[in-house]
Each structure stands twice: as C-alpha cells, then as structure tokens.
Amino acid sequence: MQPEFIIIHQQVAPHVAHIQLNRPKELNALNLQLMGELRDALKQLDADDTVRVIVLSGNEKAFAAGADIKQMADKTAVDMYNIDQFSTWDAIKKIKKPIIAAVSGFALGGGCELSMLCDMIVASETARFGQPEIKLGVMPGAGGTQRLTRAVGKALAMEMVLSGRFITAQEARQAGLINHVVPVELYLQEAIKLAAATATMSPLALKMAKEAVLKAFDTTLEEGLHFERKNFYLLFASEDQKEGMRAFTEKRAPVFTGK
Ligand code: CAA
C-alpha cells in the first residue's frame, strides 16, 4: 500500500534515498499513521542493499511541528500507555544506516526530537528548534529531555524545555545541536550532498561506526572503548577493509561493496 503522509524518493544520489514528510497543511504534525509509515519506510530502506544513507526532510515551512496535538488531546494516561506511540520511535532508533535530517522551518516538540534521532542535521537559516510541550501542560516524551541535554548541555536544554523558547539555526549550530546552516534554497541539496559523500564509504563501516558513536550515549567510557575496539577488529573480516587499504596504497579511489 502506498504511504499517505510520506514520499519516498529512491536514488536521489548514488546509494542515497530521501524520505519526505508530507502532511503540509498540519506542518507535518507527527500523527500515529505518519510515524508508522516512516518506521516502515526506514526499515525497508535499511534492508535495501542499494541504499547506504537516508535523508529525512519535511518542507521549507516545517520539518515537523511536533506530535499531533489534536490526536492526543483527549487521551487518558491509560490510552497513551496502550497506544504506545513511542514504540515506532524505538524501531527508528534501531535503523543501522546513517540518517541525515534536512531541516527547514519548524522542528518543534516531536519534530525536534525526530531530528535528534537522526545522525546528522543540515538546517536552513529559517529553521527553528524547540521543545514547547511545557506550553501544553506536558513535557517532551520522545527523547527531548535526554538527547537535547546531551547535545547542547544542561543550561540551554533547561531553558528550551522549561520556557519553550525556540532557538534559531545559528544558535543550534553554536550549541552543537546541528551540523550545518545553509541558505533556505540549499538545505535539501546540501543534505543530499553530505549524504552522497557519506555514501561513498563502506556501508558496513558506516553502520558499525554509527553504532559505536551512539554507544557513547549510554555506556561508560571503558565499555564504549571496548565496544569500539570490537567493531574495529570486526571490520578486518570485511572485503571493504582490504579494498580500502589496498586502494590507499595503490593511490586510487576504493570501490566498496558492503562485503
Ligand atoms: N499537532 C496538530 N496540529 C498542528 C500541530 C501539531 N503539533 N502544529 C500545527 N498544527 C496545525 C494547526 O492546528 C493548523 O491547523 P488548522 O489550520 O486546521 O488550524 C495548521 O497546522 C497550521 O498551524 P498554525 O496555523 O498554528 O501555523 P502558524 O504558522 O500560525 O504557527 C506553530 C506555527 C508555531 C508551529 C504552531 O502551529 C504551533 O505552535 N504548533 C504546535 C507546536 C507544538 O506545541 N509542538 C509540540 C507538540 S507535543 C509533542 O511533540 C510531544 C512529544 O514530545 C512527542
């Protein structure tokens, strides 16, 4: 069945797929159906050998303005528990291939959290990041208090979460939340360019390196270093390691196959 709220663009660059959130009238508010479609598309691309890197965008006005407030407004705590909306987020967290968020306009609440679930963020100058849940009488529920704090530190995270203030793309860049800020007409192009450059690397090494960097968020330094070393050694079982190192000595570009 065709998804209703996302568009999948295959091969926007060699080995790069692009998923666009497509609920423009609602500023890409993340309702349950959209998140389910996004999870399914990401899982499908994660299993597709022709894809090495995924770009996730909204549109110029909004990456996503958060979880769908109208869908949640009348729910009880028991409804929320049973609906278990964050199980889709848990599945997205397990995607092995790098995901690059291309953010323009609003990235608020769940939208900000979704961008932080990605591995790199390229933003337009018009991007605004915020966790305004406090204004709705709630708080972030999809990682906003955790990933934001780890990315920007306590002071700014507290201010954003407790006051709901939006920060600009420049501020987000200075705080270390995002990778690049570019003019609005270039944000998607630049994200795809970064994805295309990343996609020239060994797909196996990309997955293991992503896994190791993410490990840094939930383990001790000692265990993280141990994990890193295992992945490093494991890559010596791959043809890509032989090809990469041979190509270096032969002064030519490597041709990685993911084996
Ligand atoms: N949920 C549902 N609908 C939303 C929405 C959301 N998060 N954000 C925007 N919309 C809808 C609006 O209701 C409006 O629909 P109607 O035309 O049918 O009224 C449409 O999108 C356009 O929005 P606005 O008219 O409000 O546009 P604006 O340019 O005046 O304002 C905005 C833009 C500042 C982003 C404003 O829409 C806004 O504040 N949105 C809500 C942001 C928010 O609070 N996000 C957090 C949600 S909770 C959450 O995400 C929990 C979590 O941790 C997972």
XYZ file of C-alpha atoms and ligand atoms in Angstrom:
313
model
C 0.000 0.000 0.000
C 1.263 3.498 -0.848
C 2.007 5.646 2.217
C -0.246 8.686 2.624
C 1.877 11.049 4.692
C 5.403 10.436 3.423
C 7.028 10.398 -0.012
C 9.948 8.087 -0.717
C 12.452 9.240 -3.353
C 14.838 6.466 -4.350
C 18.417 7.176 -5.513
C 18.416 10.984 -5.242
C 22.187 10.476 -5.419
C 24.143 7.236 -5.749
C 23.128 4.998 -2.799
C 21.049 7.775 -1.203
C 17.296 7.617 -0.564
C 15.185 10.539 0.585
C 12.039 10.372 2.701
C 9.911 13.497 2.783
C 7.305 14.033 5.499
C 4.199 15.114 3.660
C 1.383 16.481 5.817
C 1.991 20.101 4.831
C -1.329 21.603 5.981
C -0.676 20.366 9.517
C 3.008 21.409 9.367
C 3.919 17.719 9.254
C 2.461 17.059 12.715
C 3.526 13.530 13.545
C 0.347 11.524 13.893
C 0.407 7.775 14.517
C -0.121 6.888 10.856
C 2.732 9.106 9.669
C 5.109 7.670 12.262
C 4.073 4.119 11.311
C 4.678 4.874 7.641
C 8.039 6.441 8.457
C 9.106 3.428 10.520
C 8.088 1.016 7.734
C 9.885 3.041 5.041
C 13.065 3.311 7.109
C 13.054 -0.420 7.839
C 12.571 -1.156 4.161
C 15.454 1.161 3.156
C 17.630 -0.280 5.933
C 17.217 -3.703 4.318
C 17.810 -2.422 0.763
C 21.397 -3.035 -0.396
C 21.223 -0.263 -2.987
C 20.784 2.319 -0.184
C 23.618 3.350 2.130
C 22.432 6.682 3.564
C 18.947 8.123 4.108
C 17.926 11.789 4.069
C 14.811 12.775 6.011
C 13.146 16.129 5.342
C 9.899 17.977 5.701
C 9.282 21.022 3.555
C 10.530 24.603 3.594
C 7.979 25.762 6.216
C 8.201 22.812 8.577
C 10.336 19.802 9.236
C 7.661 18.813 11.756
C 5.700 20.875 14.317
C 5.590 18.032 16.815
C 3.395 15.118 17.751
C -0.206 15.574 16.619
C -1.742 17.559 19.468
C -5.297 17.041 18.195
C -4.820 13.279 18.154
C -3.547 13.302 21.759
C -5.728 15.988 23.332
C -8.496 13.760 24.767
C -6.408 10.732 25.621
C -6.109 9.346 29.139
C -2.872 8.052 30.597
C -4.175 4.503 30.062
C -4.954 5.279 26.391
C -1.448 6.666 25.964
C 0.044 3.582 27.616
C -1.963 1.236 25.378
C -1.363 3.192 22.157
C 2.352 3.081 22.975
C 3.140 5.695 20.338
C 6.824 5.706 21.108
C 7.294 2.081 20.027
C 7.689 3.417 16.469
C 10.429 5.727 17.753
C 12.170 2.745 19.358
C 12.099 0.982 15.987
C 13.542 4.048 14.223
C 16.318 4.172 16.811
C 17.382 0.711 15.620
C 17.909 1.742 11.965
C 21.524 0.883 11.223
C 22.217 3.138 8.237
C 23.077 6.807 8.755
C 20.094 9.153 8.588
C 20.633 12.834 7.794
C 17.872 15.281 8.712
C 17.339 18.189 6.312
C 15.530 20.736 8.469
C 13.816 23.931 7.376
C 11.224 25.922 9.300
C 9.708 24.427 12.434
C 11.360 21.485 14.187
C 9.309 21.541 17.369
C 8.491 19.036 20.100
C 8.451 15.628 18.429
C 9.832 17.347 15.307
C 12.930 18.489 17.167
C 13.134 15.045 18.765
C 12.854 13.332 15.374
C 15.696 15.457 14.003
C 17.780 14.464 17.032
C 17.013 10.802 16.362
C 18.830 11.308 13.053
C 22.616 11.124 12.945
C 23.421 14.495 11.380
C 21.352 17.627 10.849
C 21.664 20.112 7.987
C 19.410 23.115 8.571
C 18.241 26.102 6.601
C 18.720 29.603 8.035
C 14.968 29.658 8.682
C 14.981 26.547 10.877
C 13.660 26.897 14.427
C 14.257 24.195 17.016
C 12.179 23.994 20.155
C 10.580 21.831 22.818
C 7.359 23.793 23.509
C 5.474 20.929 25.220
C 5.598 22.854 28.502
C 3.134 25.343 26.990
C 0.684 22.462 26.522
C 0.915 21.404 30.163
C 3.161 18.460 29.397
C 6.847 17.835 28.682
C 8.898 16.204 25.926
C 8.223 12.481 25.625
C 10.317 11.307 22.684
C 13.805 11.999 23.942
C 13.754 15.800 24.256
C 14.987 15.923 27.821
C 17.727 13.372 27.137
C 19.101 13.823 23.605
C 18.809 17.616 23.720
C 20.650 17.794 27.051
C 23.421 15.552 25.773
C 23.723 17.665 22.613
C 23.553 21.222 23.985
C 24.224 20.835 27.713
C 22.081 21.493 30.764
C 21.746 25.269 30.613
C 20.251 25.589 27.144
C 18.273 22.331 27.397
C 16.668 23.508 30.642
C 15.799 26.859 29.093
C 14.270 25.279 25.987
C 12.336 22.617 27.894
C 11.169 24.853 30.773
C 10.388 28.048 28.838
C 9.544 26.556 25.446
C 11.782 29.109 23.720
C 12.659 28.297 20.112
C 16.274 28.632 19.049
C 17.480 29.705 15.621
C 19.537 27.538 13.311
C 22.623 29.649 14.093
C 22.107 29.184 17.825
C 21.563 25.459 17.317
C 24.790 25.294 15.326
C 26.743 27.151 18.004
C 25.290 24.888 20.696
C 26.342 21.750 18.810
C 22.823 20.524 18.066
C 23.236 20.580 14.295
C 26.000 20.207 11.727
C 25.470 22.931 9.134
C 23.356 26.024 8.464
C 22.809 26.954 4.828
C 20.546 29.305 2.859
C 17.000 28.004 2.654
C 17.130 27.267 -1.061
C 20.094 24.933 -0.473
C 19.201 22.974 2.646
C 17.924 19.820 0.928
C 20.619 19.909 -1.737
C 23.347 20.272 0.926
C 21.886 17.425 2.996
C 21.856 15.200 -0.094
C 25.433 16.288 -0.896
C 26.559 15.268 2.609
C 24.634 12.003 2.248
C 26.212 11.324 -1.148
C 29.720 11.905 0.215
C 28.961 9.638 3.176
C 27.520 7.001 0.831
C 30.868 6.596 -0.940
C 32.205 4.938 2.260
C 31.965 1.259 3.120
C 28.352 0.598 4.092
C 29.462 -1.923 6.677
C 31.923 0.507 8.262
C 29.234 3.210 8.250
C 26.826 1.019 10.202
C 29.407 -0.119 12.717
C 30.770 3.394 13.196
C 27.245 4.782 13.737
C 26.572 2.016 16.253
C 29.781 2.830 18.123
C 29.175 6.597 18.264
C 25.636 6.020 19.589
C 27.056 3.653 22.198
C 28.847 6.663 23.708
C 25.471 7.954 24.894
C 24.563 5.028 27.073
C 27.647 3.433 28.461
C 30.799 4.084 30.423
C 33.986 5.194 28.648
C 35.592 1.834 29.389
C 32.727 -0.191 27.918
C 32.401 2.193 24.994
C 36.078 1.822 24.139
C 35.737 -1.939 24.379
C 32.732 -1.850 22.026
C 34.572 0.414 19.595
C 37.580 -1.909 19.509
C 35.412 -4.968 18.772
C 33.755 -3.224 15.826
C 37.159 -2.006 14.618
C 38.560 -5.555 14.687
C 35.379 -6.978 13.133
C 35.768 -4.737 10.092
C 39.023 -6.565 9.305
C 36.801 -9.520 8.367
C 35.318 -7.446 5.533
C 36.367 -7.211 1.883
C 35.830 -3.455 2.193
C 38.712 -3.166 4.673
C 41.028 -4.994 2.246
C 39.784 -2.861 -0.647
C 40.032 0.420 1.316
C 43.599 -0.177 2.461
C 44.709 -1.626 -0.892
C 43.240 1.377 -2.734
C 45.150 3.700 -0.403
C 48.486 2.050 -1.178
C 47.651 1.910 -4.901
C 46.716 5.623 -4.834
C 43.238 5.135 -6.286
C 39.651 5.570 -5.067
C 38.266 2.497 -3.270
C 35.241 0.637 -4.585
C 33.269 -0.549 -1.576
C 30.719 -3.316 -1.894
C 29.491 -3.766 1.664
C 31.002 -7.239 1.931
N -0.400 18.990 16.093
C -1.521 19.114 15.368
N -1.750 20.114 14.510
C -0.774 21.043 14.364
C 0.423 20.983 15.088
C 0.609 19.887 15.980
N 1.733 19.720 16.685
N 1.170 22.068 14.752
C 0.475 22.757 13.847
N -0.711 22.140 13.604
C -1.785 22.560 12.698
C -2.540 23.757 13.261
O -3.519 23.320 14.160
C -3.116 24.347 11.989
O -4.223 23.571 11.598
P -5.639 24.309 11.257
O -5.319 25.171 10.073
O -6.546 23.171 10.950
O -5.987 25.095 12.458
C -2.015 24.098 10.964
O -1.202 23.045 11.493
C -1.123 25.323 10.746
O -0.656 25.755 12.025
P -0.810 27.273 12.570
O -1.993 27.913 11.970
O -0.715 27.223 14.055
O 0.516 27.893 11.915
P 1.364 29.129 12.461
O 2.362 29.425 11.401
O 0.475 30.215 12.936
O 2.131 28.565 13.782
C 3.448 26.952 15.019
C 3.097 27.581 13.633
C 4.148 27.974 15.902
C 4.385 25.783 14.737
C 2.152 26.461 15.704
O 1.407 25.676 14.779
C 2.389 25.635 16.904
O 2.687 26.147 17.964
N 2.270 24.265 16.791
C 2.399 23.369 17.884
C 3.857 23.157 18.284
C 3.954 22.241 19.495
O 3.481 22.546 20.564
N 4.590 21.038 19.323
C 4.726 20.063 20.360
C 3.644 19.012 20.249
S 3.616 17.857 21.597
C 4.898 16.779 21.308
O 5.565 16.851 20.307
C 5.124 15.718 22.358
C 6.360 14.874 22.170
O 7.361 15.067 22.811
C 6.366 13.759 21.220
